[in-house]
Short mmCIF file of C-alpha atoms and ligand atoms in Angstrom, two decimals:
data_model
loop_
_atom_site.label_atom_id
_atom_site.label_comp_id
_atom_site.label_asym_id
_atom_site.label_seq_id
_atom_site.Cartn_x
_atom_site.Cartn_y
_atom_site.Cartn_z
CA UNK A 149 25.71 -35.69 -20.75
CA UNK A 150 26.93 -33.50 -23.58
CA UNK A 151 24.47 -30.69 -24.21
CA UNK A 152 23.09 -30.72 -27.70
CA UNK A 153 21.35 -27.34 -27.53
CA UNK A 154 22.16 -24.13 -25.78
CA UNK A 155 20.39 -20.79 -25.72
CA UNK A 156 21.51 -18.33 -28.41
CA UNK A 157 24.49 -16.18 -27.50
CA UNK A 158 23.49 -12.94 -25.82
CA UNK A 159 20.14 -14.27 -24.59
CA UNK A 160 19.09 -15.37 -21.12
CA UNK A 161 16.79 -17.96 -19.63
CA UNK A 162 14.96 -16.28 -16.81
CA UNK A 163 14.65 -19.11 -14.31
CA UNK A 164 11.93 -19.21 -11.62
CA UNK A 165 14.13 -17.70 -8.95
CA UNK A 166 14.85 -14.67 -11.12
CA UNK A 167 11.38 -14.56 -12.64
CA UNK A 168 10.14 -13.38 -9.26
CA UNK A 169 12.43 -10.36 -9.54
CA UNK A 170 11.08 -9.63 -13.01
CA UNK A 171 7.50 -9.87 -11.81
CA UNK A 172 8.27 -7.56 -8.94
CA UNK A 173 9.86 -5.03 -11.28
CA UNK A 174 7.09 -5.28 -13.85
CA UNK A 175 4.40 -4.82 -11.20
CA UNK A 176 6.08 -1.69 -9.84
CA UNK A 177 6.54 -0.29 -13.32
CA UNK A 178 2.90 -0.87 -14.27
CA UNK A 179 1.81 0.73 -11.03
CA UNK A 180 3.78 3.93 -11.61
CA UNK A 181 2.86 4.09 -15.31
CA UNK A 182 -0.85 3.92 -14.60
CA UNK A 183 -0.59 6.44 -11.78
CA UNK A 184 0.93 8.85 -14.31
CA UNK A 185 -1.94 8.16 -16.73
CA UNK A 186 -0.09 5.94 -19.23
CA UNK A 187 -1.94 2.99 -20.75
CA UNK A 188 -0.37 -0.20 -21.97
CA UNK A 189 0.14 -1.02 -25.62
CA UNK A 190 1.57 -4.31 -26.91
CA UNK A 191 2.92 -4.33 -30.43
CA UNK A 192 4.21 -7.34 -32.40
CA UNK A 193 7.74 -8.57 -31.97
CA UNK A 194 8.12 -8.29 -35.76
CA UNK A 195 7.76 -5.24 -37.91
CA UNK A 196 8.63 -4.36 -41.46
CA UNK A 197 12.35 -3.61 -41.40
CA UNK A 198 11.69 -0.37 -43.26
CA UNK A 199 9.88 1.05 -40.22
CA UNK A 200 13.17 1.16 -38.32
CA UNK A 201 15.20 2.31 -41.31
CA UNK A 202 12.84 5.27 -41.64
CA UNK A 203 12.63 6.12 -37.96
CA UNK A 204 15.88 5.13 -36.30
CA UNK A 205 17.98 5.98 -39.33
CA UNK A 206 19.96 3.99 -41.86
CA UNK A 207 23.37 5.09 -40.65
CA UNK A 208 22.80 4.23 -36.99
CA UNK A 209 24.54 1.21 -35.45
CA UNK A 210 21.14 -0.17 -34.52
CA UNK A 211 19.95 -0.33 -38.11
CA UNK A 212 23.19 -0.81 -40.01
CA UNK A 213 24.84 -3.41 -37.77
CA UNK A 214 22.57 -4.67 -35.05
CA UNK A 215 19.13 -5.27 -36.46
CA UNK A 216 17.89 -8.85 -36.81
CA UNK A 217 16.42 -8.73 -40.30
CA UNK A 218 15.24 -11.55 -42.50
CA UNK A 219 13.00 -12.17 -45.45
CA UNK A 220 9.81 -13.99 -44.59
CA UNK A 221 8.31 -16.63 -46.85
CA UNK A 222 6.44 -13.96 -48.73
CA UNK A 223 9.70 -12.19 -49.52
CA UNK A 224 9.05 -9.21 -47.18
CA UNK A 225 11.96 -7.78 -45.22
CA UNK A 226 11.10 -8.09 -41.56
CA UNK A 227 12.95 -7.11 -38.39
CA UNK A 228 12.78 -8.21 -34.78
CA UNK A 229 12.12 -4.92 -33.06
CA UNK A 230 15.37 -3.25 -31.97
CA UNK A 231 13.57 -0.55 -29.96
CA UNK A 232 10.08 0.29 -28.81
CA UNK A 233 9.24 3.79 -29.98
CA UNK A 234 8.79 3.30 -33.73
CA UNK A 235 6.31 0.40 -33.30
CA UNK A 236 4.26 2.45 -30.82
CA UNK A 237 4.13 5.42 -33.20
CA UNK A 238 3.26 3.06 -36.06
CA UNK A 239 0.38 1.66 -33.98
CA UNK A 240 -0.68 5.17 -32.94
CA UNK A 241 -1.07 6.11 -36.60
CA UNK A 242 -2.49 2.79 -37.77
CA UNK A 243 -5.29 2.91 -35.20
CA UNK A 244 -6.08 6.55 -35.79
CA UNK A 245 -5.11 7.89 -32.36
CA UNK A 246 -3.95 11.05 -34.11
CA UNK A 247 -7.52 11.72 -35.26
CA UNK A 248 -8.82 11.76 -31.68
CA UNK A 249 -6.75 14.85 -31.00
CA UNK A 250 -5.17 15.67 -27.68
CA UNK A 251 -2.43 13.91 -25.85
CA UNK A 252 -1.99 10.14 -26.08
CA UNK A 253 0.08 8.48 -23.36
CA UNK A 254 1.15 4.88 -23.82
CA UNK A 255 3.57 2.49 -22.16
CA UNK A 256 5.04 -0.87 -23.03
CA UNK A 257 7.10 -3.72 -21.68
CA UNK A 258 8.84 -5.55 -24.48
CA UNK A 259 11.86 -7.56 -25.51
CA UNK A 260 14.19 -5.84 -27.96
CA UNK A 261 16.76 -7.44 -30.24
CA UNK A 262 20.14 -6.03 -31.15
CA UNK A 263 23.04 -7.98 -32.58
CA UNK A 264 25.58 -6.49 -30.19
CA UNK A 265 28.73 -7.92 -28.75
CA UNK A 266 27.45 -9.59 -25.58
CA UNK A 267 29.04 -8.47 -22.33
CA UNK A 268 27.94 -7.74 -18.78
CA UNK A 269 24.75 -5.69 -19.07
CA UNK A 270 24.55 -6.00 -22.84
CA UNK A 271 22.44 -8.65 -24.48
CA UNK A 272 21.16 -9.52 -27.93
CA UNK A 273 17.71 -10.03 -26.54
CA UNK A 274 17.09 -7.56 -23.75
CA UNK A 275 13.90 -6.12 -22.33
CA UNK A 276 12.71 -2.58 -22.06
CA UNK A 277 9.98 -0.70 -20.29
CA UNK A 278 9.06 2.53 -21.98
CA UNK A 279 6.56 5.32 -22.21
CA UNK A 280 5.53 7.58 -25.08
CA UNK A 281 3.57 10.81 -24.73
CA UNK A 282 2.36 11.93 -28.15
CA UNK A 283 0.66 15.24 -28.92
CA UNK A 284 2.26 18.09 -27.00
CA UNK A 285 5.41 20.14 -27.31
CA UNK A 286 5.11 21.73 -23.88
CA UNK A 287 8.21 21.58 -21.66
CA UNK A 288 5.87 20.43 -18.86
CA UNK A 289 5.40 17.16 -20.75
CA UNK A 290 9.17 16.64 -20.98
CA UNK A 291 9.27 17.07 -17.23
CA UNK A 292 6.40 14.62 -16.73
CA UNK A 293 8.23 11.92 -18.68
CA UNK A 294 11.43 12.55 -16.74
CA UNK A 295 9.49 12.53 -13.47
CA UNK A 296 7.88 9.25 -14.55
CA UNK A 297 11.26 7.65 -15.28
CA UNK A 298 12.78 8.87 -12.02
CA UNK A 299 9.71 7.74 -10.05
CA UNK A 300 10.02 4.25 -11.49
CA UNK A 301 13.69 3.95 -10.52
CA UNK A 302 12.96 5.31 -7.07
CA UNK A 303 9.92 3.16 -6.46
CA UNK A 304 11.59 -0.07 -7.49
CA UNK A 305 14.03 0.70 -4.69
CA UNK A 306 17.02 2.37 -6.34
CA UNK A 307 18.80 5.41 -4.95
CA UNK A 308 22.26 5.51 -6.57
CA UNK A 309 21.23 6.96 -9.92
CA UNK A 310 21.54 10.30 -11.66
CA UNK A 311 19.78 12.20 -14.40
CA UNK A 312 21.87 13.62 -17.24
CA UNK A 313 20.21 16.22 -19.41
CA UNK A 314 20.83 18.07 -22.65
CA UNK A 315 19.03 19.72 -25.52
CA UNK A 316 19.85 18.61 -29.05
CA UNK A 317 18.02 21.47 -30.72
CA UNK A 318 15.64 21.31 -33.65
CA UNK A 319 15.77 21.30 -37.43
CA UNK A 320 16.38 25.07 -37.33
CA UNK A 321 19.44 25.17 -35.08
CA UNK A 322 20.91 21.72 -35.54
CA UNK A 323 22.49 22.36 -38.97
CA UNK A 324 24.78 25.04 -37.56
CA UNK A 325 25.83 22.82 -34.69
CA UNK A 326 26.33 19.95 -37.05
CA UNK A 327 28.59 22.11 -39.22
CA UNK A 328 30.67 23.15 -36.20
CA UNK A 329 30.95 19.56 -35.06
CA UNK A 330 31.95 18.39 -38.52
CA UNK A 331 34.71 21.02 -38.71
CA UNK A 332 35.95 19.89 -35.32
CA UNK A 333 35.80 16.20 -36.27
CA UNK A 334 37.61 16.71 -39.56
CA UNK A 335 40.43 18.48 -37.76
CA UNK A 336 40.87 15.57 -35.37
CA UNK A 337 39.90 12.70 -37.64
CA UNK A 338 43.21 10.83 -37.20
CA UNK A 339 42.13 10.14 -33.62
CA UNK A 340 38.70 8.78 -34.58
CA UNK A 341 37.73 5.18 -35.13
CA UNK A 342 37.05 3.89 -38.61
CA UNK A 343 33.26 3.93 -38.11
CA UNK A 344 33.29 7.52 -37.00
CA UNK A 345 35.50 8.64 -39.88
CA UNK A 346 33.01 7.02 -42.21
CA UNK A 347 29.84 8.36 -40.59
CA UNK A 348 31.32 11.76 -39.81
CA UNK A 349 30.14 13.29 -43.09
CA UNK A 350 26.68 11.70 -42.87
CA UNK A 351 26.00 12.32 -39.22
CA UNK A 352 28.75 13.87 -37.10
CA UNK A 353 26.48 13.89 -34.03
CA UNK A 354 26.88 10.18 -33.83
CA UNK A 355 30.58 10.54 -32.96
CA UNK A 356 29.51 11.99 -29.60
CA UNK A 357 27.78 8.69 -28.93
CA UNK A 358 30.76 6.49 -29.87
CA UNK A 359 32.18 4.41 -27.06
CA UNK A 360 35.71 4.05 -28.56
CA UNK A 361 38.42 5.51 -26.36
CA UNK A 362 40.06 7.58 -29.11
CA UNK A 363 36.75 9.12 -30.12
CA UNK A 364 35.81 9.90 -26.54
CA UNK A 365 39.18 11.50 -25.86
CA UNK A 366 38.88 13.64 -28.98
CA UNK A 367 35.29 14.64 -28.43
CA UNK A 368 35.65 15.96 -24.86
CA UNK A 369 36.66 19.25 -26.44
CA UNK A 370 33.98 19.21 -29.14
CA UNK A 371 31.65 22.20 -29.49
CA UNK A 372 28.57 22.03 -27.27
CA UNK A 373 24.96 22.31 -28.35
CA UNK A 374 24.11 25.01 -25.83
CA UNK A 375 26.19 27.50 -27.84
CA UNK A 376 24.05 26.88 -30.93
CA UNK A 377 20.46 26.52 -29.67
CA UNK A 378 17.93 28.81 -31.32
CA UNK A 379 15.91 31.09 -28.99
CA UNK A 380 12.91 28.73 -28.98
CA UNK A 381 14.99 25.69 -28.12
CA UNK A 382 16.88 27.64 -25.51
CA UNK A 383 13.65 28.81 -23.87
CA UNK A 384 12.27 25.26 -23.96
CA UNK A 385 15.41 23.88 -22.35
CA UNK A 386 15.36 26.54 -19.66
CA UNK A 387 11.75 25.85 -18.85
CA UNK A 388 12.44 22.14 -18.53
CA UNK A 389 15.28 22.85 -16.13
CA UNK A 390 13.22 25.33 -14.13
CA UNK A 391 10.40 22.80 -13.65
CA UNK A 392 12.83 20.06 -12.69
CA UNK A 393 14.19 22.35 -9.99
CA UNK A 394 10.65 23.17 -8.85
CA UNK A 395 9.86 19.49 -8.54
CA UNK A 396 13.10 18.84 -6.67
CA UNK A 397 14.44 16.48 -9.34
CA UNK A 398 18.23 16.78 -9.38
CA UNK A 399 19.95 16.74 -12.78
CA UNK A 400 23.26 17.47 -14.40
CA UNK A 401 23.53 19.13 -17.77
CA UNK A 402 25.74 16.94 -19.92
CA UNK A 403 26.51 19.27 -22.83
CA UNK A 404 27.61 16.51 -25.22
CA UNK A 405 24.84 14.05 -24.48
CA UNK A 406 23.13 12.96 -27.68
CA UNK A 407 20.81 10.05 -28.23
CA UNK A 408 21.84 7.41 -30.73
CA UNK A 409 18.65 7.74 -32.73
CA UNK A 410 17.94 10.19 -35.51
CA UNK A 411 14.50 11.37 -34.55
CA UNK A 412 15.36 13.12 -31.30
CA UNK A 413 14.83 16.87 -30.95
CA UNK A 414 15.36 19.21 -28.00
CA UNK A 415 15.32 17.38 -24.66
CA UNK A 416 17.61 14.36 -24.45
CA UNK A 417 18.23 12.59 -21.18
CA UNK A 418 19.87 9.56 -19.76
CA UNK A 419 19.68 7.91 -16.36
CA UNK A 420 22.93 6.35 -15.16
CA UNK A 421 23.58 4.14 -12.19
CA UNK A 422 26.66 4.30 -9.99
CA UNK A 423 27.05 0.55 -9.45
CA UNK A 424 27.20 -0.83 -12.98
CA UNK A 425 30.61 -0.19 -14.52
CA UNK A 426 30.87 0.41 -18.27
CA UNK A 427 27.22 -0.23 -19.20
CA UNK A 428 25.90 2.26 -16.68
CA UNK A 429 22.84 3.60 -18.55
CA UNK A 430 19.66 2.24 -17.00
CA UNK A 431 17.42 4.32 -19.24
CA UNK A 432 17.17 7.22 -21.58
CA UNK A 433 14.77 9.22 -23.62
CA UNK A 434 13.85 12.49 -25.12
CA UNK A 435 11.74 14.44 -27.49
CA UNK A 436 11.09 13.26 -31.04
CA UNK A 437 9.01 16.01 -32.57
CA UNK A 438 9.79 14.85 -36.11
CA UNK A 439 8.96 11.15 -35.89
CA UNK A 440 5.17 11.03 -36.29
CA UNK A 441 5.44 13.03 -39.48
CA UNK A 442 8.39 10.97 -40.70
CA UNK A 443 6.19 7.88 -40.42
CA UNK A 444 3.44 9.42 -42.52
CA UNK A 445 1.32 11.19 -39.90
CA UNK A 446 0.61 14.84 -39.28
CA UNK A 447 3.32 16.93 -37.67
CA UNK A 448 2.96 15.97 -33.98
CA UNK A 449 5.31 16.79 -31.11
CA UNK A 450 6.05 13.87 -28.80
CA UNK A 451 8.54 12.39 -26.41
CA UNK A 452 9.30 9.20 -24.59
CA UNK A 453 11.80 7.16 -22.70
CA UNK A 454 12.94 3.56 -22.40
CA UNK A 455 14.60 1.79 -19.51
CA UNK A 456 16.45 -1.51 -19.52
CA UNK A 457 14.92 -4.27 -17.39
CA UNK A 458 18.15 -6.26 -17.08
CA UNK A 459 20.19 -3.23 -16.12
CA UNK A 460 17.60 -2.06 -13.63
CA UNK A 461 17.74 -5.50 -12.02
CA UNK A 462 21.54 -5.36 -12.00
CA UNK A 463 21.36 -1.95 -10.37
CA UNK A 464 18.97 -3.30 -7.73
CA UNK A 465 21.35 -6.15 -7.10
CA UNK A 466 24.29 -3.75 -6.79
CA UNK A 467 22.34 -1.81 -4.16
CA UNK A 468 21.24 -4.99 -2.37
CA UNK A 469 17.59 -4.12 -3.01
CA UNK A 470 16.34 -7.20 -4.82
CA UNK A 471 13.43 -8.91 -3.09
CA UNK A 472 14.85 -12.06 -1.55
CA UNK A 473 12.12 -14.54 -2.25
CA UNK A 474 8.90 -14.41 -4.08
CA UNK A 475 7.25 -17.80 -3.81
CA UNK A 476 3.56 -17.80 -3.28
CA UNK A 477 3.16 -21.08 -1.42
CA UNK A 478 1.37 -20.38 1.82
CA UNK A 479 0.66 -23.92 2.91
CA UNK A 480 2.56 -27.12 2.32
CA UNK A 481 0.62 -30.36 2.62
CA UNK A 482 2.67 -33.30 3.91
CA UNK A 483 1.80 -36.95 4.32
CA UNK A 484 3.86 -39.84 5.51
CA UNK A 485 1.81 -42.95 4.84
CA UNK A 486 -1.31 -44.40 3.30
CA UNK A 487 -4.36 -42.72 4.80
CA UNK A 488 -2.61 -39.38 4.25
CA UNK A 489 -1.79 -40.20 0.66
CA UNK A 490 -5.46 -40.82 -0.05
CA UNK A 491 -6.78 -37.50 1.24
CA UNK A 492 -3.72 -35.50 0.09
CA UNK A 493 -5.01 -34.60 -3.43
CA UNK A 494 -8.36 -33.50 -2.06
CA UNK A 495 -6.94 -31.38 0.74
CA UNK A 496 -4.49 -29.76 -1.67
CA UNK A 497 -7.13 -29.05 -4.29
CA UNK A 498 -9.62 -27.68 -1.78
CA UNK A 499 -7.06 -25.40 -0.20
CA UNK A 500 -6.26 -23.98 -3.62
CA UNK A 501 -9.93 -23.52 -4.48
CA UNK A 502 -10.35 -21.68 -1.20
CA UNK A 503 -7.64 -19.26 -2.33
CA UNK A 504 -4.73 -20.67 -0.35
CA UNK A 505 -1.46 -21.08 -2.27
CA UNK A 506 -0.67 -24.72 -1.53
CA UNK A 507 1.75 -27.39 -2.64
CA UNK A 508 3.08 -30.78 -1.62
CA UNK A 509 5.85 -33.27 -2.32
CA UNK A 510 3.82 -35.91 -4.19
CA UNK A 511 6.09 -38.67 -2.88
CA UNK A 512 6.31 -40.56 0.38
CA UNK A 513 9.16 -38.97 2.30
CA UNK A 514 10.15 -38.45 5.87
CA UNK A 515 8.35 -35.60 7.60
CA UNK A 516 11.69 -33.95 8.15
CA UNK A 517 12.41 -33.88 4.41
CA UNK A 518 8.98 -32.42 3.73
CA UNK A 519 9.36 -29.72 6.37
CA UNK A 520 12.63 -28.80 4.70
CA UNK A 521 10.88 -28.44 1.36
CA UNK A 522 8.11 -26.42 2.95
CA UNK A 523 10.77 -24.15 4.36
CA UNK A 524 12.48 -23.78 1.01
CA UNK A 525 9.18 -22.80 -0.55
CA UNK A 526 8.62 -20.27 2.18
CA UNK A 527 5.37 -21.88 3.35
CA UNK A 528 4.12 -20.36 6.56
CA UNK A 529 1.99 -23.42 7.39
CA UNK A 530 2.40 -27.14 6.94
CA UNK A 531 -0.71 -29.29 6.99
CA UNK A 532 0.46 -32.71 8.15
CA UNK A 533 -1.77 -35.61 7.17
CA UNK A 534 -0.51 -38.08 9.75
CA UNK A 535 -1.95 -41.60 9.89
CA UNK A 536 -2.59 -41.59 13.59
CA UNK A 537 -4.35 -38.21 13.60
CA UNK A 538 -6.40 -39.00 10.50
CA UNK A 539 -7.78 -42.08 12.20
CA UNK A 540 -9.18 -39.66 14.79
CA UNK A 541 -10.46 -37.38 12.00
CA UNK A 542 -7.77 -34.76 12.67
CA UNK A 543 -4.78 -33.21 10.94
CA UNK A 544 -1.86 -31.27 12.36
CA UNK A 545 -1.32 -27.68 11.25
CA UNK A 546 2.18 -26.48 11.94
CA UNK A 547 3.02 -22.77 12.03
CA UNK A 548 6.57 -22.68 10.69
CA UNK A 549 7.28 -19.17 11.83
CA UNK A 550 6.25 -19.74 15.42
CA UNK A 551 7.37 -23.39 15.50
CA UNK A 552 4.00 -24.26 17.01
CA UNK A 553 1.47 -26.82 15.93
CA UNK A 554 -2.07 -27.78 16.74
CA UNK A 555 -4.57 -30.45 15.81
CA UNK A 556 -7.53 -29.41 13.68
CA UNK A 557 -10.49 -31.58 12.58
CA UNK A 558 -10.03 -32.56 8.93
CA UNK A 559 -13.30 -30.97 7.84
CA UNK A 560 -12.35 -27.70 9.52
CA UNK A 561 -8.92 -27.36 7.97
CA UNK A 562 -10.18 -25.18 5.12
CA UNK A 563 -11.92 -22.74 7.39
CA UNK A 564 -8.96 -22.79 9.73
CA UNK A 565 -6.46 -22.00 6.98
CA UNK A 566 -8.69 -19.40 5.33
CA UNK A 567 -8.77 -17.40 8.54
CA UNK A 568 -5.05 -17.60 9.17
CA UNK A 569 -2.57 -14.86 8.53
CA UNK A 570 -1.07 -16.63 5.57
CA UNK A 571 1.39 -13.91 4.64
CA UNK A 572 4.66 -15.31 3.44
CA UNK A 573 7.70 -15.35 5.67
CA UNK A 574 9.30 -12.12 6.77
CA UNK A 575 12.60 -12.53 4.90
CA UNK A 576 10.97 -13.18 1.56
CA UNK A 577 8.96 -10.00 1.71
CA UNK A 578 10.35 -7.10 -0.24
CA UNK A 579 12.34 -5.00 2.17
CA UNK A 580 12.88 -1.71 0.44
CA UNK A 581 11.16 0.94 -1.60
CA UNK A 582 7.70 2.29 -1.02
P1 AMP B 1868 18.13 2.81 -25.96
O1 AMP B 1868 16.92 2.32 -26.68
O2 AMP B 1868 19.40 2.45 -26.65
O3 AMP B 1868 18.04 4.24 -25.57
O4 AMP B 1868 18.18 2.00 -24.60
C1 AMP B 1868 17.44 2.31 -23.47
C2 AMP B 1868 17.92 1.45 -22.33
O5 AMP B 1868 17.76 0.07 -22.66
C3 AMP B 1868 19.41 1.60 -22.05
O6 AMP B 1868 19.63 2.66 -21.17
C4 AMP B 1868 19.73 0.26 -21.42
O7 AMP B 1868 19.39 0.29 -20.05
C5 AMP B 1868 18.80 -0.70 -22.13
N1 AMP B 1868 19.48 -1.42 -23.23
C6 AMP B 1868 19.62 -1.04 -24.51
N2 AMP B 1868 20.28 -1.96 -25.23
C7 AMP B 1868 20.56 -2.97 -24.40
C8 AMP B 1868 21.22 -4.24 -24.54
N3 AMP B 1868 21.73 -4.64 -25.69
N4 AMP B 1868 21.32 -5.04 -23.45
C9 AMP B 1868 20.80 -4.64 -22.25
N5 AMP B 1868 20.17 -3.47 -22.07
C10 AMP B 1868 20.05 -2.64 -23.12
#
């Protein structure tokens, strides 16, 4: 059969086997987020394109090359969201959170869309988990967000990851750094890629983010931010580092780390994983003290971070920490001939109503074939509706783990199953993490 339709390039179908991994990851993420006091927000998949032009910046790759934009039927320019922060800040302002005063802490799980060149670990539709803490400029809040990110990676079961940290200054000290960087870039511009030569004059910081070999080679000797930070930014950066040390969170200062987005100030960080090859960033974030104001709100310090779901799953796979199986079927109901077939729907339905995850084959098959299916589904128990037993008003309940079985009166099977230890098989339980 020739396939007529395929999924769009750079997108994935998450099939049931993998969906269990996603659910596992999402559940852990939600758990940590709420423990840290972050509440969920869900924003639309579409926004006005201008929101991202204003916040992310016109000359960024994300906006200039990667954004999925289109005109809707009313002639408005819309975009599929390429990142999660701007929509959250838009919602924060639209719903008047800024008028409540104080700190607002939100998290999201969301697909993002970027027209990138697909490769391992890079998709056109990918998924992010992220947190935003809006309303304080205190270094302690930077540390909370970093602690939150690190706790998530640790609690999903990862260990081979590292925190890279830098400060990208503020509107007071960045111009001088920018000047120094521009002078440096101009001197070595023959070595830079075409994009960087073009964007150099507009935003030389972006060259530090470029993945091209020539640019990377040139920029290893570029001036570093730490030589240009103003006293306030320097003190802020030192306080962040001091608290990280107090909390026992290891980090490495990466003096040329910048974030690809325009609205970042001061703290910038990235979390990289040792088992992923070229696309090794599993998350990143930082302060964006200018963004709320840029989007029309009052001047409000804030920061956040976003992690990649796909890359986190790849990292878990690289460390052999993915949960092996996730199926929820606790009991499999099997029948081999007529009297069994008749009571099968009722037994199945009643088990489910009693809270037992139950399933069956829905076709007449050999018992052996059905036991195999039960096994594949990870069912601890098989309720066998055998003709001979049913005529005596009984069914057989087989414990797959112990390879034992016993006869139970049909009317007692619900009570019997409800009192069983119906936990799924050992090997399909998650083995690692907390
Ligand atoms: P960013 O919004 O660019 O800071 O991305 C945050 C995280 O999202 C990155 O560290 C990646 O883990 C993930 N990510 C970003 N873009 C993609 C993509 N195109 N495909 C897969 N993961 C991505």
